């Protein structure tokens, strides 16, 4: 069942990774690596490598632009004001840049499917890999119905048809893509990513035109709403403390908006020349964040006042989207529907990405005998169909939106998902921090890494501390007077005890230990990496400039 391209390409051979990840070709892996030496060989046999450079580059952008930006931004502006929301998204944007750089450095050295889950096994503790693996399975089980619920919210803007119709349609479409050849998924995400790029650029330009009075019959807005009602909104408390709490309150929304960027390396072993392709996509994230998110948040803050009652529309439809509000106010009747349609495709694209990430992690867990062997079954074209069917069952959680406000369910799932995303980011940063420490302890120069930036030696520990603080304070409103909510508390913090329980349980069951920095097989990994990098082709200047935004 092995893809012929596997045999022909030196960049996807099973010996292109350390012994801890490779098949039984050189030496047995240490006992505390939990049989992960079996993974790559089986993946080469069962899975197909259908992702190319253009796929992985666009998937990175597809992961960075999701429904959180479109549905969550209005609530952030209302909670923190235009400047508070801008600072909140900028803070999380810098964290995302640190996470992507850390992920790129580790993946360039260890390009394996499962990404930071398997990195954690070798760099930190096999029990952590087990816990984070199931955390990702759990998180993606929730992410998919979150996106489908968002689709229901968006369709309510157009029609009163029962939401169950749209739920079933998009469940079927998502399952079809999940069961298809990986190359088909790559093509779907490629074109949806292009659509997202064109759309967000269109919204930014349209917002500037509206703000500067370029639409006939509308006056120039400028920074009017920054003066009245003001750049900040007080939240819970008053004065400077209240403005700070408002800024901090948008963190969960911002984290959810960026959810998915860490999944770029999940299919590293299913990507040609991953030591170059994955870091290339990771290192461009800063420009993408600055262009697509920060500008979008800035423009929306200029177009819609934070006290606009439409941002708190209780109908729970896309009418409360700040982009729709701004276009409607300018008399552009067709724009709201275009916005709605594009965001629906964005939501479906995000659900496809969550399904790919979740199925690959679950398949990897089954390979290591940490999940039932039935999840190893694949189609003749390499799709892990039992894993897909497992996630399909959880898609029906989106029917919860029929018995309650769809937007209420959406926000429950946002909180649950944001907590899991933060834990994943913490793992990525911890892996990289351990790699840097291990390199120094073993007397290895950091310049020997296939890809390294001096910036990451400082950004990783700083981002790690901030992520931990956000994780434990994201649900702070429930602890203030008169704001207790059992559902909010559970959705904000449920994931933390789940991960700790999984970690402790596997640690006790397998008697694993934290890997000693001196025992991590870095020398062998570095030697293998030297001969396993295909140099990039020299492209014209115009193409390199365009490649800053997409590959």
Coordinates of C-alpha atoms in Angstrom, one line a residue:
X1 CA 0.0 0.0 0.0
X2 CA 3.0 2.3 0.1
X3 CA 2.8 5.3 -2.2
X4 CA 5.4 5.1 -5.0
X5 CA 6.4 8.7 -4.2
X6 CA 7.6 7.4 -0.8
X7 CA 10.1 5.1 -2.3
X8 CA 11.3 7.6 -4.8
X9 CA 11.8 10.6 -2.5
X10 CA 14.7 10.7 0.0
X11 CA 12.8 13.3 1.9
X12 CA 10.1 11.0 3.3
X13 CA 12.1 7.9 4.0
X14 CA 11.7 6.3 7.4
X15 CA 15.3 6.8 8.3
X16 CA 15.0 10.6 8.0
X17 CA 14.1 11.0 11.6
X18 CA 15.8 10.0 14.8
X19 CA 15.8 6.4 16.0
X20 CA 13.2 7.4 18.6
X21 CA 10.8 8.0 15.7
X22 CA 12.0 5.8 13.0
X23 CA 11.3 2.1 12.3
X24 CA 13.5 -0.7 13.6
X25 CA 16.5 0.0 11.4
X26 CA 19.4 0.8 13.6
X27 CA 19.0 0.4 17.3
X28 CA 16.2 -0.2 19.8
X29 CA 14.7 2.9 21.3
X30 CA 14.9 3.5 25.0
X31 CA 12.2 1.8 26.9
X32 CA 10.7 5.0 28.1
X33 CA 9.8 6.1 24.6
X34 CA 6.7 3.9 24.7
X35 CA 7.1 2.0 21.5
X36 CA 7.1 5.1 19.4
X37 CA 9.8 3.6 17.2
X38 CA 7.1 1.6 15.4
X39 CA 5.1 4.7 14.2
X40 CA 6.9 5.9 11.1
X41 CA 7.2 2.6 9.4
X42 CA 3.5 1.9 9.8
X43 CA 2.5 5.4 8.6
X44 CA 4.7 4.9 5.5
X45 CA 2.7 1.7 4.8
X46 CA -0.8 2.9 5.5
X47 CA -0.9 6.7 4.8
X48 CA -0.2 8.5 1.5
X49 CA 2.0 11.5 1.0
X50 CA -0.2 13.8 -1.1
X51 CA 0.6 17.2 0.3
X52 CA 2.9 19.5 -1.6
X53 CA 4.6 22.8 -0.8
X54 CA 1.7 24.9 -2.1
X55 CA -0.7 22.9 0.1
X56 CA 1.2 23.2 3.3
X57 CA 1.8 26.9 2.8
X58 CA -1.9 27.7 2.2
X59 CA -3.0 25.4 5.0
X60 CA -1.0 27.6 7.3
X61 CA -3.1 30.6 6.2
X62 CA -6.3 28.6 6.3
X63 CA -5.5 27.8 10.0
X64 CA -4.9 31.4 10.8
X65 CA -8.2 32.8 9.4
X66 CA -11.3 31.2 11.0
X67 CA -14.8 32.0 12.2
X68 CA -13.4 33.3 15.5
X69 CA -12.2 36.4 13.6
X70 CA -15.5 37.1 12.0
X71 CA -18.0 36.0 14.8
X72 CA -15.9 36.8 17.8
X73 CA -14.5 40.2 16.9
X74 CA -17.8 42.0 17.5
X75 CA -18.0 40.7 21.1
X76 CA -14.3 41.7 21.7
X77 CA -14.9 45.2 20.5
X78 CA -18.0 45.5 22.8
X79 CA -16.1 44.0 25.8
X80 CA -12.8 45.9 25.6
X81 CA -13.4 48.8 23.1
X82 CA -11.4 49.3 19.9
X83 CA -8.0 49.8 21.5
X84 CA -8.5 47.1 24.2
X85 CA -9.5 44.6 21.5
X86 CA -6.6 45.6 19.4
X87 CA -4.1 45.2 22.2
X88 CA -5.7 41.8 23.2
X89 CA -5.4 40.4 19.6
X90 CA -1.9 41.9 19.2
X91 CA -0.8 40.2 22.5
X92 CA -2.1 36.8 21.4
X93 CA -0.7 37.4 17.9
X94 CA 2.8 37.8 19.3
X95 CA 2.3 34.6 21.3
X96 CA 1.3 32.8 18.1
X97 CA 4.4 34.0 16.4
X98 CA 6.5 32.6 19.2
X99 CA 4.6 29.3 19.0
X100 CA 5.1 29.1 15.3
X101 CA 8.8 29.8 15.4
X102 CA 9.2 27.2 18.2
X103 CA 7.2 24.6 16.3
X104 CA 9.1 25.3 13.1
X105 CA 12.5 24.8 14.8
X106 CA 11.5 21.5 16.4
X107 CA 9.7 20.2 13.3
X108 CA 12.7 21.0 11.0
X109 CA 14.7 18.6 13.2
X110 CA 12.0 16.1 13.8
X111 CA 9.5 16.1 10.9
X112 CA 7.0 13.5 12.0
X113 CA 3.3 13.1 11.7
X114 CA 1.7 13.9 15.0
X115 CA 4.0 16.9 15.4
X116 CA 4.3 18.2 18.9
X117 CA 2.5 15.2 20.4
X118 CA 5.4 12.9 19.4
X119 CA 8.0 15.6 20.1
X120 CA 6.7 15.7 23.7
X121 CA 7.4 12.0 24.1
X122 CA 11.1 12.3 23.3
X123 CA 11.8 15.8 24.6
X124 CA 9.8 15.8 27.8
X125 CA 7.9 12.7 28.9
X126 CA 6.1 9.9 27.1
X127 CA 3.2 10.4 29.5
X128 CA 2.9 14.0 28.3
X129 CA 2.7 12.8 24.7
X130 CA -0.2 10.5 25.7
X131 CA -2.0 13.3 27.6
X132 CA -1.6 15.9 24.9
X133 CA -2.6 13.4 22.2
X134 CA -5.9 12.8 23.9
X135 CA -6.3 16.5 24.6
X136 CA -6.0 17.1 20.9
X137 CA -8.5 14.4 20.1
X138 CA -10.9 15.9 22.6
X139 CA -10.3 19.4 21.4
X140 CA -10.9 18.5 17.7
X141 CA -14.0 16.6 18.7
X142 CA -15.3 19.9 20.0
X143 CA -13.8 22.1 17.3
X144 CA -15.8 20.5 14.4
X145 CA -19.2 21.0 16.0
X146 CA -18.1 24.5 17.0
X147 CA -17.6 25.4 13.3
X148 CA -20.8 23.6 12.3
X149 CA -22.7 25.6 15.0
X150 CA -21.2 28.8 13.6
X151 CA -22.5 27.8 10.1
X152 CA -26.0 27.5 11.6
X153 CA -25.7 31.0 13.1
X154 CA -24.7 32.3 9.7
X155 CA -27.5 30.7 7.8
X156 CA -30.0 32.2 10.2
X157 CA -29.1 35.5 8.7
X158 CA -30.5 34.4 5.4
X159 CA -33.4 32.0 6.1
X160 CA -35.7 30.6 8.7
X161 CA -35.2 27.0 7.5
X162 CA -34.6 24.6 10.4
X163 CA -31.0 24.5 11.3
X164 CA -31.0 20.7 11.3
X165 CA -30.9 20.8 7.5
X166 CA -27.6 22.8 7.4
X167 CA -26.1 20.7 10.2
X168 CA -26.7 17.5 8.2
X169 CA -25.5 19.0 4.9
X170 CA -22.2 20.1 6.4
X171 CA -21.7 16.9 8.4
X172 CA -22.0 14.9 5.2
X173 CA -19.6 17.2 3.3
X174 CA -17.0 17.1 6.1
X175 CA -17.1 13.3 6.3
X176 CA -16.7 13.1 2.5
X177 CA -13.6 15.2 2.6
X178 CA -12.2 13.3 5.6
X179 CA -12.6 10.0 3.8
X180 CA -11.0 11.2 0.6
X181 CA -7.4 11.0 -0.5
X182 CA -5.1 13.5 1.4
X183 CA -4.4 15.3 -1.8
X184 CA -8.1 16.1 -2.2
X185 CA -8.1 17.7 1.3
X186 CA -5.0 19.7 0.3
X187 CA -6.7 21.0 -2.8
X188 CA -9.9 21.9 -0.9
X189 CA -7.9 23.8 1.7
X190 CA -5.7 25.4 -1.0
X191 CA -8.6 27.0 -2.8
X192 CA -10.5 27.9 0.4
X193 CA -7.3 29.5 1.8
X194 CA -7.1 31.6 -1.4
X195 CA -10.7 32.6 -1.0
X196 CA -10.0 33.6 2.7
X197 CA -7.0 35.7 1.6
X198 CA -9.0 37.6 -1.1
X199 CA -11.9 38.0 1.3
X200 CA -9.9 39.4 4.3
X201 CA -8.0 41.8 2.0
X202 CA -11.3 42.9 0.5
X203 CA -12.8 43.6 3.9
X204 CA -9.7 45.6 5.0
X205 CA -9.9 47.7 1.8
X206 CA -13.6 48.1 2.0
X207 CA -13.4 49.1 5.6
X208 CA -10.8 51.8 4.7
X209 CA -13.0 53.1 1.9
X210 CA -16.0 53.3 4.2
X211 CA -14.0 54.9 7.1
X212 CA -12.6 57.5 4.8
X213 CA -16.0 58.4 3.3
X214 CA -15.3 56.8 -0.1
X215 CA -18.9 55.4 -0.3
X216 CA -21.3 57.9 -1.9
X217 CA -23.7 59.3 0.7
X218 CA -21.6 58.5 3.7
X219 CA -19.4 60.8 5.7
X220 CA -15.8 60.3 6.8
X221 CA -15.6 58.4 10.1
X222 CA -11.9 58.3 10.9
X223 CA -11.2 57.6 14.5
X224 CA -14.5 59.1 15.7
X225 CA -15.5 56.1 17.8
X226 CA -12.1 56.1 19.5
X227 CA -13.1 59.5 21.0
X228 CA -16.7 58.6 21.6
X229 CA -17.5 56.2 23.3
X230 CA -13.7 55.9 23.7
X231 CA -10.8 53.5 23.0
X232 CA -11.5 51.3 26.1
X233 CA -14.5 49.9 27.8
X234 CA -14.6 49.2 31.5
X235 CA -15.3 45.6 32.5
X236 CA -16.4 44.5 35.9
X237 CA -14.4 47.1 37.7
X238 CA -13.9 50.9 37.0
X239 CA -11.0 53.0 36.1
X240 CA -7.6 51.7 34.9
X241 CA -8.3 48.3 36.6
X242 CA -11.6 47.9 34.7
X243 CA -10.0 48.8 31.4
X244 CA -7.2 46.2 32.1
X245 CA -9.8 43.5 32.9
X246 CA -11.6 44.3 29.7
X247 CA -8.4 43.9 27.7
X248 CA -7.7 40.6 29.5
X249 CA -11.2 39.3 29.0
X250 CA -10.8 39.2 25.2
X251 CA -7.9 36.8 25.5
X252 CA -10.1 33.7 25.2
X253 CA -11.8 35.1 22.1
X254 CA -8.4 36.0 20.5
X255 CA -7.0 32.5 21.3
X256 CA -10.0 30.8 19.6
X257 CA -9.5 33.1 16.6
X258 CA -6.0 31.9 16.2
X259 CA -6.8 28.2 16.9
X260 CA -5.5 25.9 14.2
X261 CA -2.2 27.5 13.4
X262 CA -0.4 24.8 15.4
X263 CA -1.9 22.1 13.2
X264 CA 0.4 23.1 10.2
X265 CA 3.0 20.4 11.2
X266 CA 0.5 17.6 12.0
X267 CA 1.0 16.1 8.5
X268 CA 4.8 16.8 8.4
X269 CA 5.6 13.2 7.4
X270 CA 2.9 13.4 4.7
X271 CA 4.6 16.5 3.2
X272 CA 7.4 16.5 0.7
X273 CA 10.7 18.0 2.0
X274 CA 9.1 18.9 5.4
X275 CA 12.4 20.2 6.9
X276 CA 12.1 23.1 4.5
X277 CA 8.3 23.4 3.8
X278 CA 7.1 23.5 7.4
X279 CA 9.6 26.1 8.7
X280 CA 8.9 28.2 5.6
X281 CA 5.3 28.3 6.4
X282 CA 5.9 28.9 10.2
X283 CA 8.3 31.8 9.8
X284 CA 5.9 33.8 7.6
X285 CA 3.2 33.8 10.4
X286 CA 4.3 37.2 11.7
X287 CA 3.5 39.0 8.5
X288 CA 0.2 37.1 8.2
X289 CA -0.8 38.0 11.7
X290 CA 0.1 41.6 11.2
X291 CA -1.7 41.8 7.9
X292 CA -4.9 39.7 8.4
X293 CA -5.6 40.1 12.1
X294 CA -4.2 43.3 13.4
X295 CA -5.4 45.4 10.4
X296 CA -8.8 43.7 10.6
X297 CA -9.2 44.4 14.3
X298 CA -8.1 48.0 13.7
X299 CA -10.5 48.6 10.9
X300 CA -13.5 47.1 12.7
X301 CA -12.7 49.3 15.7
X302 CA -12.9 52.3 13.5
X303 CA -16.1 51.3 11.8
X304 CA -18.4 50.2 14.7
X305 CA -18.7 51.9 18.1
X306 CA -18.3 49.6 21.1
X307 CA -21.7 50.6 22.4
X308 CA -23.6 49.8 19.2
X309 CA -26.6 47.7 20.3
X310 CA -26.4 45.6 17.2
X311 CA -23.2 44.0 18.6
X312 CA -25.5 42.6 21.3
X313 CA -28.2 41.4 19.0
X314 CA -30.1 38.7 20.9
X315 CA -31.3 37.1 17.7
X316 CA -27.9 35.3 17.6
X317 CA -27.4 35.7 13.8
X318 CA -24.6 37.1 11.7
X319 CA -26.4 40.5 11.8
X320 CA -24.2 41.2 14.8
X321 CA -21.0 40.7 12.8
X322 CA -19.1 44.1 12.8
X323 CA -18.4 43.6 9.1
X324 CA -22.0 43.2 8.3
X325 CA -23.0 46.2 10.5
X326 CA -20.4 48.5 8.8
X327 CA -21.5 47.4 5.3
X328 CA -25.2 47.8 6.1
X329 CA -24.6 51.3 7.6
X330 CA -22.8 52.3 4.4
X331 CA -25.8 51.2 2.3
X332 CA -24.0 48.4 0.6
X333 CA -26.8 45.9 0.5
X334 CA -25.1 43.1 -1.3
X335 CA -22.0 43.0 0.9
X336 CA -23.5 41.5 4.0
X337 CA -24.6 38.4 2.0
X338 CA -21.2 38.1 0.4
X339 CA -19.6 38.4 3.9
X340 CA -22.0 35.7 5.2
X341 CA -21.3 33.3 2.3
X342 CA -17.5 33.6 2.6
X343 CA -17.5 33.1 6.4
X344 CA -19.6 30.0 5.9
X345 CA -16.9 28.6 3.6
X346 CA -14.4 29.6 6.2
X347 CA -16.2 27.7 9.0
X348 CA -16.4 24.6 6.8
X349 CA -12.7 24.9 6.0
X350 CA -11.8 25.1 9.7
X351 CA -13.9 22.0 10.4
X352 CA -12.0 20.1 7.7
X353 CA -8.7 21.1 9.2
X354 CA -9.8 20.0 12.7
X355 CA -10.8 16.7 11.3
X356 CA -7.5 16.1 9.6
X357 CA -5.6 17.1 12.8
X358 CA -7.7 14.9 15.0
X359 CA -7.7 11.8 12.9
X360 CA -3.9 11.9 12.4
X361 CA -3.3 12.2 16.2
X362 CA -5.8 9.4 17.0
X363 CA -4.2 7.2 14.3
X364 CA -0.8 7.9 15.9
X365 CA -2.1 7.0 19.4
X366 CA -3.4 3.7 18.0
X367 CA 0.0 2.9 16.4
X368 CA 1.5 3.3 19.9
X369 CA -1.2 1.1 21.4
X370 CA -2.6 4.0 23.3
X371 CA -5.9 3.7 21.5
X372 CA -7.8 0.6 20.2
X373 CA -6.2 -1.0 17.2
X374 CA -9.4 -0.6 15.2
X375 CA -8.4 3.0 14.5
X376 CA -5.5 1.7 12.4
X377 CA -7.8 0.7 9.6
X378 CA -7.4 2.7 6.4
X379 CA -8.9 2.8 3.0
X380 CA -7.0 1.7 -0.1
X381 CA -6.1 5.3 -0.7
X382 CA -4.7 5.9 2.8
X383 CA -7.5 7.6 4.7
X384 CA -7.9 6.3 8.3
X385 CA -11.7 5.8 7.9
X386 CA -12.4 4.5 11.4
X387 CA -10.8 7.6 12.9
X388 CA -13.0 9.7 10.6
X389 CA -16.1 7.9 11.6
X390 CA -15.2 8.4 15.3
X391 CA -15.0 12.1 14.9
X392 CA -18.1 12.1 12.8
X393 CA -20.1 10.9 15.8
X394 CA -19.1 14.0 17.7
X395 CA -20.2 16.3 14.9
X396 CA -23.8 15.7 16.1
X397 CA -23.0 17.8 19.2
X398 CA -23.9 20.7 16.9
X399 CA -27.6 19.7 17.2
X400 CA -27.3 21.2 20.7
X401 CA -27.9 24.5 18.9
X402 CA -31.5 23.5 18.1
X403 CA -32.6 23.4 21.8
X404 CA -30.8 26.6 22.8
X405 CA -29.6 29.8 21.2
X406 CA -27.1 28.7 18.5
X407 CA -24.8 31.6 19.6
X408 CA -24.9 30.5 23.2
X409 CA -23.8 27.0 22.3
X410 CA -21.1 28.6 20.0
X411 CA -19.6 30.5 23.0
X412 CA -19.7 27.4 25.2
X413 CA -17.6 25.5 22.6
X414 CA -15.4 28.6 22.1
X415 CA -14.4 28.5 25.8
X416 CA -13.8 24.7 25.8
X417 CA -11.8 24.9 22.6
X418 CA -9.7 27.9 23.7
X419 CA -8.5 26.1 26.8
X420 CA -7.4 23.1 24.8
X421 CA -5.6 25.4 22.3
X422 CA -3.6 27.1 25.1
X423 CA -2.5 23.7 26.4
X424 CA -1.3 22.7 22.9
X425 CA 0.6 26.0 22.6
X426 CA 2.2 25.4 26.0
X427 CA 3.3 22.0 24.9
X428 CA 4.9 23.3 21.7
X429 CA 6.8 26.0 23.7
X430 CA 7.8 23.4 26.4
X431 CA 9.1 21.1 23.7
X432 CA 11.2 23.8 22.2
X433 CA 12.5 25.0 25.5
X434 CA 13.6 21.5 26.4
X435 CA 15.3 21.1 23.0
X436 CA 17.3 24.3 23.5
X437 CA 18.3 23.2 27.0
X438 CA 19.2 19.7 25.8
X439 CA 21.4 21.2 23.0
X440 CA 23.3 23.3 25.5
X441 CA 23.7 20.5 28.0
X442 CA 25.1 18.2 25.4
X443 CA 27.5 20.9 24.2
X444 CA 25.8 21.1 20.7
X445 CA 25.8 24.5 18.9
X446 CA 22.3 25.8 18.2
X447 CA 23.6 26.8 14.7
X448 CA 23.5 23.1 13.8
X449 CA 19.7 23.0 13.9
X450 CA 18.2 22.8 10.4
X451 CA 16.4 26.1 11.1
X452 CA 17.1 28.4 14.1
X453 CA 16.4 32.0 15.1
X454 CA 18.1 33.7 18.0
X455 CA 14.8 35.3 18.7
X456 CA 13.3 32.0 19.9
X457 CA 15.7 31.7 22.8
X458 CA 13.9 34.6 24.4
X459 CA 10.4 34.4 22.9
X460 CA 9.8 30.8 23.9
X461 CA 10.1 31.2 27.7
X462 CA 8.3 34.5 27.6
X463 CA 5.4 33.1 25.6
X464 CA 5.3 30.0 27.8
X465 CA 4.8 32.1 31.0
X466 CA 2.1 34.2 29.4
X467 CA 0.2 31.2 28.0
X468 CA 0.2 29.6 31.5
X469 CA -1.1 32.8 33.0
X470 CA -3.9 33.2 30.4
X471 CA -4.8 29.5 30.8
X472 CA -5.5 29.9 34.6
X473 CA -7.1 33.4 34.3
X474 CA -9.2 33.1 31.2
X475 CA -12.3 32.4 33.3
X476 CA -11.7 35.1 35.9
X477 CA -15.2 36.7 35.5
X478 CA -16.9 33.8 37.2
X479 CA -14.9 34.5 40.4
X480 CA -16.2 38.1 40.6
X481 CA -19.2 39.2 42.7
X482 CA -22.5 38.4 41.0
X483 CA -20.9 36.7 37.9
X484 CA -20.7 33.1 39.0
X485 CA -21.8 30.6 36.3
X486 CA -21.3 26.9 36.7
X487 CA -21.4 26.4 32.9
X488 CA -18.8 29.2 32.3
X489 CA -16.5 27.8 35.0
X490 CA -16.7 24.2 33.6
X491 CA -16.1 25.4 30.0
X492 CA -13.2 27.6 31.0
X493 CA -11.3 25.1 33.1
X494 CA -12.5 21.5 32.4
X495 CA -9.6 20.7 30.1
X496 CA -7.0 21.3 32.7
X497 CA -7.9 18.5 35.1
X498 CA -8.6 16.2 32.1
X499 CA -5.0 16.6 30.8
X500 CA -3.5 16.3 34.3
X501 CA -5.5 13.1 34.9
X502 CA -4.4 11.6 31.6
X503 CA -0.8 12.5 32.3
X504 CA -0.8 11.0 35.8
X505 CA -2.7 7.9 34.8
X506 CA -0.3 7.0 31.9
X507 CA 2.7 7.8 34.0
X508 CA 1.5 5.5 36.8
X509 CA 0.4 2.8 34.3
X510 CA 3.6 2.8 32.2
X511 CA 5.9 4.1 35.0
X512 CA 7.4 6.6 32.6
X513 CA 9.9 9.3 33.7
X514 CA 10.9 12.7 32.5
X515 CA 13.5 12.3 29.8
X516 CA 17.0 13.3 30.9
X517 CA 18.3 16.1 28.8
X518 CA 21.6 14.3 28.2
X519 CA 19.8 11.2 26.9
X520 CA 17.7 12.9 24.1
X521 CA 19.2 11.5 20.8
X522 CA 20.0 14.9 19.3
X523 CA 23.4 14.1 17.7
X524 CA 21.9 11.4 15.5
X525 CA 18.9 13.7 14.7
X526 CA 21.3 16.5 13.6
X527 CA 23.4 14.1 11.5
X528 CA 20.4 12.8 9.7
X529 CA 19.0 16.3 9.1
X530 CA 22.2 17.4 7.3
X531 CA 21.7 15.1 4.4
X532 CA 17.9 15.3 4.3
X533 CA 17.2 18.9 3.2
X534 CA 16.4 19.8 -0.3
X535 CA 17.5 23.3 -1.2
X536 CA 14.8 25.7 -2.2
X537 CA 14.6 26.7 -5.9
X538 CA 15.5 30.3 -6.7
X539 CA 12.4 32.2 -7.6
X540 CA 12.0 35.6 -9.2
X541 CA 11.8 38.6 -6.8
X542 CA 8.0 39.1 -7.4
X543 CA 7.3 35.6 -6.4
X544 CA 9.4 35.8 -3.3
X545 CA 7.5 39.0 -2.3
X546 CA 4.1 37.3 -2.9
X547 CA 5.4 34.3 -0.9
X548 CA 5.6 36.5 2.2
X549 CA 1.8 36.1 2.4
X550 CA 1.4 32.7 0.9
X551 CA 3.7 30.1 -0.7

